[in-house]
Amino acid sequence: MSFLTEFPSMDPGNLRDLKKAIDGTFRDFTRANGEFIESLFDPLKWFLLWFERLLLATPWPLIIIIVCALAWLASRSWKLVAGTAIAFLVIGYLDMWEDTMVTMAMVSVATLLCIGFGIPIGVAMARSDRAQAIITPILDIMQTIPSFVYLIPVVMLLGIGKAPALIAVMIYAIPPIVRLTNLGIRLVQEDVLEAANSFGASYRQRLLGVQIPLALPNIFAGVNQTIMMALAMVVIAALIGGSGLGTPVLRAVNNQYLALGLFNGMAIVALAIIFDRVSQAYGKRLQKHREGGHGV
Amino acid sequence: MVSDYKVQIKNLYKIFGPDPKSMVSHVQQGMGKSDLLDQHGHVLGLNDINLDIPAKKVQVVMGLSGSGKSTLIRHINRLIEPTAGEVIVDGENVLEMNETALRNFRQKKASMVFQKFALMPHRTIAENAAYGLTVQNIPEDEAKERSQRWIDRVGLSGFENHYPAQLSGGMQQRVGLARALATDAEILLMDEAFSALDPLIRTDMQSVMLDLQEELHKTIIFITHDLDEALRIGDNIAILRDGRMVQAGTPQEIVLKPADDYVRDFIQDINRARVLQVGSMAHGKPPAKGPKIEKNVVVEEALQIISSAKAKTAIVTDKGKPVGSVTLDDMIAAIARPEPGDKGIETYR
Ligand SMILES: Nc1ncnc2c1ncn2[C@@H]1O[C@H](COP(=O)(O)OP(=O)(O)O)[C@@H](O)[C@H]1O
Ligand SMILES: [Mg+2]
């Protein structure tokens, strides 16, 4: 009766062969195409390295001024600006400035790329139900698969370094912007679109003049989530060469350095809070004219 | 030009459902809306509509909710594709236009005003009013300049930089009207444009529209479910029921000869004295003396003329020429509300 108590699993030999076959096929594929695929991602790597060097080369007072100015432009809140300035000063004082800049470069570049790829994908999904039916399950997989699992093929293909780390962060962080772009566009009121149509607007005019502007609050919620997820990925990305604030955290875990882990962890939290508040405040300001009103 | 009509709708069918084309024959063989839904799961939107709409007049389309009014008006600028039939505007079949021609048609020839205003919440009043021009790639500044005239004309000067949500419903619809007028389109499609407004504001907007029409002479297709509104602004009225057109004619024709009980129900409570013209009840030889009343004067005014002249009989004239007589009793009988189901109206002729 062991049939019921023990699952009739595949023969161990066959199972080993299956795994071997998969590994072998992928390894062969990597050997054959690895270099070519790596070169595809070179522009991303250059962009990331360029931005990282820019942040590191810029004098720290200037960085703080720029970050505070951006926070002010986006949120118009003095409190937020003051909090941002203090957080950066403390980070610098605790000697985490360089790691923080590296992490900021990674998160900014990953977010920009996610926006650049994610919004068009979201637009395509909103335009066609078929595209939506195909892309939605892919996004589901990307969001639920444990990140360590897709690190394996990424590392096999691209090795250890900045580019694979960036790709890993992007895979993890892109779904929300795609989803919320799609959702935002689909939620645009039918009657406003019909009005645009009735005046002879083209697809482009509808998209750029009506759908995207009206979907912006949602798109921005997506950007916010994408930033948060990119930051959450920083420690894991450090495993495959992402460097930045994640590296000292990993070192702290391995060696039980409590203070080191705590400081760097808090720096990541501080960045997360700043990015979150600033982008949310901006998103809110985008909605200013849309809510309330007299109706009929 | 082949015809005096601005818009002609010919044998138009619209059926909603998975396979509308194959349903046309059922409908042509006389299947009604409810049977089509029960037996074939398709919704009959429009059933063999034929309507000629003259230029520079206000054509009202009336009917209860769900009778197909919105569906019909959206065929004129092809926001909805028909299942069968033709829509001809200025001799050109709208349904044969390619995408560019159709967009051009919508940009220049026909503009639309919507029941729920359908303004763009992220654009200011000035930008909304200029929308139709912006779509034509006219630079924003020039577009705003051209649409300013219409913002002023509908009484919204000073609100240019407000957003729609900051305006009341009546004011929002003025923006909708300005937006439609700004493209100088000859045809104005108005789908229950005033139905969402409070009665007082609605009357106000009707006056605004009638004033504009006196000046602009557009071809207006105006949808409403309110007969008083229809009678006030319509030169011609078409009545829809379950996707079929049950009657089309002048307000007076409809009041005098309602085609069926559905129409009769509609006209039950109207003020007939404001619709019926003395010409419709003129009979016999013109009397030797009495006040003269033109035949297209409505009874309400005629009663005043006749009573201030202290007469019992008046001379009905056609462009000044006497053509018949009408008595006080004729008029009073004509404006009496008919009993339900009473077909006696025709006896007044
Ligand atoms: N897209 C659609 N799909 C299915 N049925 C529709 C659709 N649009 C309208 N209808 C149906 O067609 C009929 C006419 O609708 P409509 O033209 O909106 O009526 P009205 O404007 O007179 O209230 C209604 O029965 C409605 O349910
Ligand atoms: Mg309607």
XYZ file of C-alpha atoms and ligand atoms in Angstrom:
673
model
C 0.000 0.000 0.000
C 3.006 2.282 -0.240
C 1.313 3.641 -3.387
C -0.909 5.861 -1.240
C 1.583 6.940 1.387
C 4.437 7.609 -0.927
C 3.871 9.630 -4.080
C 4.649 7.540 -7.158
C 7.447 9.834 -8.230
C 9.527 9.636 -11.342
C 12.281 7.073 -11.448
C 15.358 8.704 -9.825
C 17.561 7.819 -12.742
C 15.178 9.362 -15.274
C 14.768 12.417 -13.114
C 18.514 12.893 -12.928
C 18.720 12.538 -16.702
C 15.945 15.093 -17.184
C 17.699 17.642 -14.992
C 20.987 16.904 -16.671
C 19.420 17.350 -20.075
C 17.958 20.732 -19.110
C 21.221 21.877 -17.562
C 23.221 20.594 -20.494
C 20.981 22.251 -23.090
C 21.084 25.562 -21.290
C 24.853 25.327 -20.755
C 25.373 24.633 -24.442
C 23.089 27.516 -25.292
C 25.077 29.741 -22.946
C 28.408 28.647 -24.408
C 27.178 29.257 -27.904
C 25.364 32.545 -27.337
C 26.565 33.869 -23.988
C 28.943 36.400 -25.422
C 26.446 37.663 -27.960
C 23.721 38.016 -25.339
C 26.125 39.694 -22.970
C 26.969 42.228 -25.656
C 23.255 42.984 -26.030
C 23.227 44.176 -22.448
C 26.409 46.187 -22.762
C 24.601 49.495 -23.380
C 22.675 49.002 -20.142
C 25.914 48.332 -18.300
C 27.590 51.411 -19.793
C 24.637 53.563 -18.884
C 24.704 52.242 -15.315
C 28.464 52.667 -14.936
C 28.348 56.150 -16.418
C 25.613 57.225 -14.013
C 27.368 55.607 -11.066
C 30.602 57.448 -11.876
C 28.672 60.688 -12.309
C 27.122 60.379 -8.863
C 30.446 59.446 -7.281
C 32.322 62.269 -9.002
C 29.811 64.946 -8.077
C 30.711 66.801 -4.848
C 28.494 65.626 -2.012
C 27.006 69.054 -1.199
C 25.859 69.359 -4.799
C 24.213 65.919 -4.655
C 22.348 66.877 -1.499
C 21.205 70.144 -3.080
C 20.010 68.367 -6.240
C 18.199 65.631 -4.322
C 16.527 68.214 -2.063
C 15.553 70.321 -5.076
C 13.972 67.279 -6.740
C 12.137 66.449 -3.516
C 10.840 70.027 -3.366
C 9.745 70.086 -7.007
C 7.899 66.830 -6.642
C 6.266 67.316 -3.258
C 6.323 71.042 -2.367
C 6.793 69.965 1.233
C 9.519 71.540 3.396
C 9.269 68.722 5.900
C 10.125 66.158 3.274
C 13.019 68.266 2.004
C 14.416 68.686 5.529
C 14.064 64.953 6.221
C 15.871 64.154 2.982
C 18.758 66.495 3.795
C 19.152 65.082 7.306
C 19.054 61.484 6.061
C 21.800 62.127 3.525
C 23.963 63.993 6.038
C 23.703 61.119 8.518
C 24.457 58.580 5.779
C 27.581 60.522 4.821
C 28.650 60.989 8.431
C 28.422 57.211 9.004
C 30.687 56.651 5.991
C 28.109 55.089 3.713
C 28.119 57.810 1.080
C 29.783 55.863 -1.695
C 27.717 52.714 -1.261
C 24.608 54.871 -1.138
C 25.529 56.560 -4.428
C 26.135 53.163 -6.047
C 22.759 51.943 -4.828
C 21.048 55.140 -5.945
C 22.586 54.738 -9.383
C 21.371 51.152 -9.585
C 17.851 51.999 -8.410
C 17.553 55.095 -10.628
C 18.814 53.353 -13.740
C 16.675 50.280 -13.078
C 13.617 52.483 -12.509
C 14.250 54.540 -15.642
C 14.651 51.393 -17.716
C 11.547 49.862 -16.169
C 9.622 53.008 -17.108
C 11.119 53.013 -20.584
C 10.200 49.402 -21.259
C 7.232 49.055 -18.923
C 5.018 51.898 -20.164
C 5.064 50.805 -23.834
C 4.344 47.229 -22.766
C 1.473 48.463 -20.594
C 0.162 50.544 -23.501
C 0.247 47.496 -25.774
C -1.603 45.481 -23.138
C -4.274 48.137 -22.841
C -4.692 48.278 -26.585
C -5.211 44.577 -27.161
C -6.940 41.999 -25.011
C -4.787 39.371 -26.620
C -1.583 41.062 -25.527
C -3.064 41.339 -22.062
C -3.904 37.642 -21.989
C -0.338 36.763 -22.966
C 1.555 39.234 -20.787
C -0.436 38.930 -17.553
C 0.684 35.358 -16.732
C 4.284 36.292 -17.528
C 4.054 39.139 -15.035
C 2.507 36.779 -12.496
C 5.459 34.441 -12.867
C 7.950 37.296 -12.612
C 6.359 38.474 -9.387
C 5.952 35.132 -7.663
C 9.002 33.138 -8.702
C 11.620 33.327 -5.909
C 14.246 35.789 -7.054
C 17.069 33.328 -6.358
C 15.644 31.030 -9.023
C 15.974 33.450 -11.880
C 19.347 34.581 -10.623
C 20.682 31.182 -11.773
C 20.070 31.522 -15.540
C 20.966 35.236 -15.408
C 24.316 34.409 -13.817
C 24.889 31.500 -16.198
C 24.311 33.779 -19.154
C 25.940 36.964 -17.988
C 28.258 35.931 -15.152
C 28.741 38.001 -12.022
C 28.716 41.781 -12.311
C 26.746 44.976 -12.701
C 24.776 43.970 -15.783
C 23.291 40.748 -14.376
C 22.521 42.571 -11.138
C 20.687 45.283 -13.077
C 18.758 42.683 -15.085
C 17.780 40.846 -11.900
C 16.535 44.087 -10.338
C 14.588 44.956 -13.482
C 12.920 41.562 -13.757
C 11.766 41.934 -10.187
C 10.717 45.585 -10.410
C 9.067 45.944 -13.827
C 5.693 44.199 -13.278
C 3.955 46.964 -11.286
C 4.613 49.677 -13.839
C 3.371 47.441 -16.653
C 0.264 46.429 -14.745
C -0.645 49.892 -13.579
C -0.075 51.482 -16.977
C -2.430 48.903 -18.468
C -4.957 49.384 -15.686
C -4.738 53.180 -15.765
C -5.399 53.312 -19.495
C -8.240 50.827 -19.300
C -9.848 52.852 -16.533
C -10.008 56.054 -18.582
C -13.683 56.901 -18.893
C -15.205 55.613 -22.091
C -17.140 58.834 -22.678
C -14.052 61.031 -22.695
C -12.428 58.756 -25.248
C -15.576 58.786 -27.321
C -15.509 62.581 -27.250
C -11.913 62.551 -28.493
C -12.976 60.160 -31.255
C -15.936 62.296 -32.206
C -13.591 65.199 -32.871
C -11.483 63.022 -35.146
C -8.532 62.305 -32.869
C -6.059 59.709 -34.148
C -4.843 56.773 -32.062
C -1.699 58.733 -31.193
C -3.667 61.819 -30.200
C -5.934 59.731 -28.020
C -3.036 57.942 -26.399
C -0.803 60.929 -25.735
C -3.491 63.550 -25.240
C -6.122 61.651 -23.295
C -5.255 58.143 -22.143
C -1.755 58.620 -20.767
C -2.481 61.957 -19.056
C -5.589 60.515 -17.432
C -3.762 57.324 -16.498
C -0.836 59.237 -14.977
C -1.909 58.875 -11.345
C -2.027 55.114 -11.809
C 1.163 55.053 -13.830
C 2.784 56.978 -11.034
C 1.581 54.531 -8.441
C 3.320 51.933 -10.611
C 6.540 53.964 -10.685
C 6.407 54.227 -6.920
C 6.024 50.481 -6.509
C 8.751 49.821 -9.042
C 11.168 52.003 -7.072
C 10.295 50.222 -3.845
C 10.803 46.815 -5.400
C 14.097 47.851 -6.948
C 15.309 48.941 -3.522
C 14.113 45.699 -1.998
C 16.184 43.837 -4.552
C 19.413 45.691 -3.743
C 20.647 43.186 -1.137
C 19.920 40.186 -3.336
C 21.495 41.869 -6.337
C 24.648 42.356 -4.248
C 24.955 38.571 -4.268
C 25.721 38.627 -7.971
C 27.868 41.684 -8.098
C 25.447 44.534 -7.651
C 27.641 46.151 -4.952
C 26.314 49.245 -3.154
C 24.591 49.096 0.222
C 23.750 45.426 -0.243
C 27.349 44.260 -0.087
C 28.083 45.399 3.503
C 24.743 43.921 4.542
C 25.788 40.535 3.140
C 29.167 40.860 4.834
C 27.415 41.703 8.099
C 25.213 38.635 7.824
C 28.172 36.358 7.172
C 30.279 37.768 10.003
C 27.594 38.749 12.486
C 28.501 42.445 12.414
C 25.338 43.834 13.955
C 26.157 47.536 13.695
C 27.344 47.319 10.080
C 24.174 45.492 9.063
C 21.988 47.896 10.986
C 23.556 51.078 9.579
C 23.458 49.922 5.980
C 19.991 48.477 6.437
C 18.796 51.806 7.820
C 20.362 53.631 4.883
C 18.309 51.450 2.507
C 15.197 52.161 4.573
C 15.932 55.895 4.499
C 16.282 55.835 0.706
C 13.073 53.841 0.446
C 11.141 56.300 2.591
C 12.452 59.301 0.687
C 11.745 57.805 -2.741
C 8.337 56.625 -1.611
C 7.170 59.888 -0.067
C 8.496 62.025 -2.878
C 6.975 59.939 -5.650
C 3.670 59.594 -3.818
C 3.465 63.314 -3.180
C 4.096 63.902 -6.862
C 1.436 61.368 -7.794
C -1.049 63.152 -5.546
C -0.293 66.481 -7.123
C -1.011 64.956 -10.519
C -4.539 64.147 -9.394
C -5.349 67.622 -8.170
C -7.855 68.558 -10.848
C -9.489 65.209 -11.254
C -11.204 64.537 -8.017
C -14.205 66.209 -6.395
C -16.052 68.641 -8.595
C -19.720 69.299 -8.801
C -20.781 66.488 -11.057
C -24.190 67.231 -12.368
C -26.090 68.123 -55.249
C -28.516 65.288 -55.563
C -30.752 66.186 -52.691
C -31.812 69.038 -50.448
C -31.183 66.912 -47.419
C -28.066 67.372 -45.390
C -28.180 63.937 -43.835
C -29.974 60.892 -45.178
C -30.283 57.645 -43.315
C -31.309 54.702 -45.463
C -32.411 51.243 -44.375
C -30.185 51.374 -41.336
C -29.966 48.292 -39.117
C -27.872 47.855 -36.028
C -27.844 44.582 -34.138
C -25.598 43.957 -31.129
C -24.315 40.458 -30.506
C -21.795 37.875 -31.648
C -23.134 37.428 -35.178
C -25.237 40.458 -36.083
C -25.091 40.097 -39.878
C -26.957 36.813 -39.892
C -29.675 38.327 -37.724
C -30.669 40.982 -40.259
C -32.862 38.593 -42.201
C -34.798 37.651 -39.058
C -35.444 41.310 -38.370
C -36.398 41.957 -41.975
C -38.938 39.165 -41.704
C -40.564 41.052 -38.878
C -38.956 39.744 -35.719
C -39.120 42.313 -32.947
C -36.643 43.371 -30.305
C -37.783 41.090 -27.494
C -38.118 37.997 -29.720
C -34.672 38.544 -31.184
C -33.239 38.711 -27.679
C -35.148 35.676 -26.404
C -34.661 33.423 -29.409
C -31.257 34.469 -30.718
C -29.561 36.371 -27.899
C -28.966 39.479 -29.991
C -30.010 43.016 -29.101
C -31.890 44.904 -31.773
C -30.497 48.442 -31.688
C -31.949 49.925 -34.853
C -34.518 48.422 -37.183
C -34.773 49.717 -40.750
C -34.386 53.422 -40.032
C -35.080 55.816 -42.881
C -34.802 59.497 -42.159
C -34.095 62.541 -44.307
C -32.750 65.449 -42.357
C -32.984 68.870 -44.009
C -30.133 71.366 -43.803
C -30.141 74.226 -41.326
C -33.013 72.828 -39.301
C -33.287 71.171 -35.932
C -34.167 67.504 -36.233
C -35.225 66.023 -32.919
C -35.068 62.291 -32.282
C -37.253 61.164 -29.418
C -37.980 57.954 -27.628
C -37.906 56.259 -24.265
C -34.664 55.116 -22.723
C -33.244 52.156 -24.650
C -35.167 52.928 -27.826
C -31.977 53.406 -29.838
C -31.523 57.179 -29.888
C -27.868 57.202 -28.912
C -27.173 54.341 -31.268
C -28.784 56.235 -34.135
C -26.959 59.524 -33.615
C -23.608 57.709 -33.342
C -24.099 56.297 -36.818
C -24.057 59.763 -38.309
C -20.395 60.293 -37.409
C -19.794 56.547 -37.432
C -18.820 56.156 -33.812
C -20.875 53.002 -34.297
C -20.648 50.847 -37.414
C -24.011 49.746 -38.765
C -24.964 46.145 -39.405
C -26.588 47.216 -42.675
C -27.666 50.409 -44.366
C -26.363 53.779 -45.487
C -25.657 57.142 -43.938
C -25.272 59.883 -46.502
C -24.064 63.349 -45.609
C -23.944 65.979 -48.355
C -24.282 63.198 -50.899
C -21.327 61.252 -49.533
C -21.638 57.866 -47.877
C -20.028 58.137 -44.464
C -19.705 54.375 -44.247
C -17.459 54.209 -47.297
C -14.957 56.750 -45.998
C -11.468 55.514 -45.239
C -9.855 56.363 -41.926
C -8.382 59.672 -43.031
C -11.581 60.825 -44.686
C -13.587 59.835 -41.644
C -11.295 61.707 -39.276
C -11.487 64.711 -41.527
C -15.276 64.439 -41.516
C -15.346 64.329 -37.732
C -12.902 67.207 -37.431
C -14.569 69.574 -39.845
C -18.100 68.531 -40.660
C -19.872 67.168 -37.628
C -19.205 67.815 -33.993
C -20.888 66.333 -30.993
C -22.242 67.366 -27.590
C -22.625 64.639 -24.976
C -25.155 63.906 -22.261
C -22.507 63.608 -19.566
C -20.464 66.456 -21.046
C -17.403 64.215 -21.600
C -14.966 67.041 -20.959
C -11.329 66.252 -20.413
C -10.680 66.612 -16.695
C -6.976 67.346 -17.139
C -7.529 70.213 -19.543
C -8.627 73.722 -18.638
C -11.859 75.194 -19.979
C -9.883 77.047 -22.647
C -8.036 73.875 -23.641
C -11.251 71.860 -23.663
C -13.024 74.358 -25.868
C -10.059 74.320 -28.227
C -9.825 70.530 -28.319
C -11.403 70.037 -31.741
C -8.951 72.540 -33.208
C -5.965 71.034 -31.399
C -6.819 67.689 -32.945
C -6.554 69.366 -36.349
C -2.965 70.236 -35.395
C -3.735 73.921 -35.217
C -1.165 75.368 -32.782
C -2.475 75.630 -29.233
C -2.274 79.440 -29.171
C -4.204 79.930 -32.379
C -6.686 77.264 -31.350
C -7.327 79.018 -28.064
C -7.737 82.337 -29.798
C -10.318 80.900 -32.182
C -12.246 79.096 -29.484
C -12.257 82.138 -27.172
C -15.077 83.612 -29.235
C -17.257 80.630 -28.394
C -16.298 80.659 -24.736
C -17.492 84.260 -24.668
C -20.585 83.425 -26.680
C -21.754 80.745 -24.239
C -21.089 83.050 -21.311
C -17.990 81.516 -19.775
C -15.611 84.459 -20.058
C -13.355 84.516 -17.046
C -13.425 80.763 -16.511
C -10.791 79.956 -19.148
C -8.232 78.714 -16.662
C -10.606 76.726 -14.502
C -10.826 72.957 -14.713
C -14.114 71.192 -15.537
C -14.463 69.769 -12.019
C -14.621 73.324 -10.695
C -17.724 74.130 -12.762
C -21.405 73.313 -12.264
C -23.154 70.917 -14.637
C -24.774 73.690 -16.628
C -21.480 75.471 -17.054
C -19.736 72.258 -18.045
C -22.251 71.724 -20.797
C -21.638 75.267 -22.014
C -18.029 74.191 -22.425
C -19.254 71.134 -24.312
C -21.264 73.413 -26.580
C -18.336 75.805 -27.099
C -16.080 72.865 -27.931
C -18.535 71.641 -30.558
C -19.056 75.089 -32.049
C -15.365 75.980 -32.193
C -14.684 73.690 -35.146
C -17.296 75.529 -37.243
C -18.817 72.196 -38.221
C -22.073 72.472 -40.141
C -23.649 69.573 -38.323
C -24.180 69.495 -34.601
C -24.966 66.150 -32.999
C -26.471 66.543 -29.557
C -27.146 63.383 -27.570
C -29.455 64.317 -24.698
C -27.223 67.320 -24.285
C -29.436 68.935 -21.671
C -31.003 65.887 -20.042
C -28.552 65.807 -17.145
C -29.319 69.388 -16.142
C -31.811 70.782 -13.640
C -35.062 71.979 -15.264
C -34.314 75.686 -14.912
C -30.798 75.357 -16.261
C -32.103 73.138 -18.999
C -34.549 75.808 -20.168
C -31.686 78.263 -20.010
C -29.507 76.103 -22.234
C -32.354 75.604 -24.694
C -32.575 79.374 -25.027
C -28.821 79.650 -25.507
C -29.053 77.044 -28.242
C -32.053 78.618 -29.972
C -30.327 82.016 -29.968
C -27.232 80.474 -31.488
C -29.258 78.624 -34.076
C -31.000 81.814 -35.186
C -27.590 83.203 -35.986
C -25.693 80.139 -37.199
C -28.253 77.964 -39.009
C -26.554 74.668 -38.302
C -28.031 71.319 -39.101
C -28.762 70.090 -35.621
C -29.671 66.557 -34.701
C -30.955 66.709 -31.181
C -31.739 63.673 -29.061
C -34.112 63.963 -26.144
C -36.631 61.936 -24.222
C -38.482 65.069 -23.141
C -41.342 66.060 -25.418
C -41.546 69.640 -24.150
C -37.916 70.069 -25.095
C -38.559 68.423 -28.454
C -41.475 70.733 -29.209
C -39.587 73.800 -28.096
C -36.553 73.342 -30.291
C -37.503 70.864 -32.997
C -38.400 71.808 -36.533
C -38.958 68.127 -37.179
C -39.376 65.241 -34.811
C -38.729 61.540 -35.287
C -39.957 59.077 -32.702
C -38.152 55.821 -31.991
C -39.506 52.791 -30.233
C -37.539 49.586 -29.671
C -35.199 50.551 -32.472
C -37.965 51.237 -34.983
C -38.979 54.673 -36.169
C -42.694 54.891 -35.493
C -43.275 58.403 -36.752
C -41.480 61.376 -38.259
C -42.898 64.779 -39.021
C -43.377 68.313 -37.809
C -44.445 68.799 -34.205
C -47.943 69.658 -35.375
C -48.237 66.570 -37.545
C -47.266 64.407 -34.631
C -49.705 66.050 -32.259
C -52.538 65.951 -34.770
C -51.954 62.455 -36.076
C -50.068 60.318 -33.612
C -49.154 57.114 -35.415
C -49.922 54.780 -32.527
C -50.609 54.558 -28.808
C -46.912 54.906 -27.984
C -46.815 58.302 -29.642
C -50.201 59.180 -28.179
C -48.827 58.486 -24.715
C -45.937 60.770 -25.424
C -48.112 63.710 -26.401
C -50.650 63.113 -23.649
C -49.580 65.926 -21.356
C -48.199 68.568 -23.650
C -49.523 72.067 -23.990
C -51.267 71.683 -27.334
C -51.968 75.396 -27.643
C -48.264 75.958 -28.101
C -47.931 73.419 -30.892
C -51.076 73.520 -32.991
C -51.278 76.217 -35.626
C -54.543 77.773 -36.729
C -53.929 76.566 -40.287
C -54.607 73.029 -39.128
C -58.161 73.882 -38.072
C -59.102 76.401 -40.753
C -62.218 75.465 -42.654
C -64.936 76.868 -44.859
C -64.901 80.287 -46.476
C -63.169 83.232 -44.861
C -65.737 85.347 -43.001
C -66.477 88.850 -44.242
C -64.961 90.467 -41.206
C -62.890 89.563 -38.214
C -59.253 89.657 -37.104
C -56.706 88.210 -39.519
C -54.437 85.447 -38.300
C -51.595 83.878 -40.301
C -52.023 80.133 -40.648
C -48.730 79.283 -38.900
C -49.650 81.169 -35.726
C -50.032 78.825 -32.792
C -53.347 78.625 -30.998
C -51.998 80.185 -27.840
C -51.322 83.439 -29.686
C -54.399 83.189 -31.854
C -56.611 83.035 -28.769
C -55.135 86.304 -27.578
C -55.667 87.969 -30.927
C -59.239 86.811 -31.192
C -60.161 87.709 -27.647
C -58.587 91.154 -27.759
C -60.541 91.780 -30.988
C -63.684 90.670 -29.117
C -64.551 88.422 -32.090
C -65.790 84.844 -32.262
C -64.499 84.086 -35.736
C -61.166 84.944 -37.335
C -59.874 85.018 -40.909
C -57.064 82.569 -41.484
C -54.572 83.936 -43.964
C -51.720 82.436 -45.966
C -49.096 85.125 -46.535
C -51.814 87.725 -46.116
C -54.351 86.041 -48.425
C -57.571 84.860 -46.712
C -57.906 81.068 -46.999
C -60.487 80.041 -44.408
C -62.082 80.714 -41.067
C -61.494 79.542 -37.556
C -63.748 79.993 -34.566
C -63.043 80.313 -30.899
C -64.784 76.977 -30.329
C -62.577 75.295 -32.952
C -59.536 76.384 -31.083
C -60.789 75.417 -27.675
C -61.800 71.999 -28.965
C -58.398 71.560 -30.591
C -56.437 72.191 -27.452
C -58.591 69.973 -25.240
C -56.574 66.975 -24.089
C -57.817 63.866 -25.907
C -59.065 60.918 -23.873
C -56.580 58.049 -23.819
C -57.115 55.906 -26.886
C -59.387 58.557 -28.400
C -58.750 58.788 -32.107
C -61.005 61.767 -32.510
C -58.211 64.228 -33.038
C -58.455 63.882 -36.776
C -62.028 65.132 -36.736
C -60.707 68.595 -35.974
C -59.281 68.897 -39.423
N -22.615 48.087 -27.139
C -23.824 47.531 -26.977
N -23.960 46.201 -26.819
C -25.170 45.641 -26.663
N -26.311 46.312 -26.634
C -26.261 47.652 -26.776
C -25.012 48.334 -26.943
N -25.262 49.658 -27.057
C -26.604 49.787 -26.954
N -27.198 48.597 -26.791
C -28.651 48.339 -26.675
O -29.286 48.974 -27.751
C -30.498 49.566 -27.330
C -30.500 51.044 -27.639
O -29.584 51.699 -26.804
P -29.367 53.267 -26.862
O -29.142 53.679 -28.257
O -28.305 53.608 -25.884
O -30.762 53.817 -26.343
P -31.177 55.290 -25.903
O -30.054 56.212 -26.215
O -32.406 55.575 -26.684
O -31.471 55.225 -24.439
C -30.638 49.247 -25.851
O -31.462 48.129 -25.726
C -29.237 48.941 -25.434
O -29.242 48.012 -24.369
Mg -28.933 57.476 -24.882
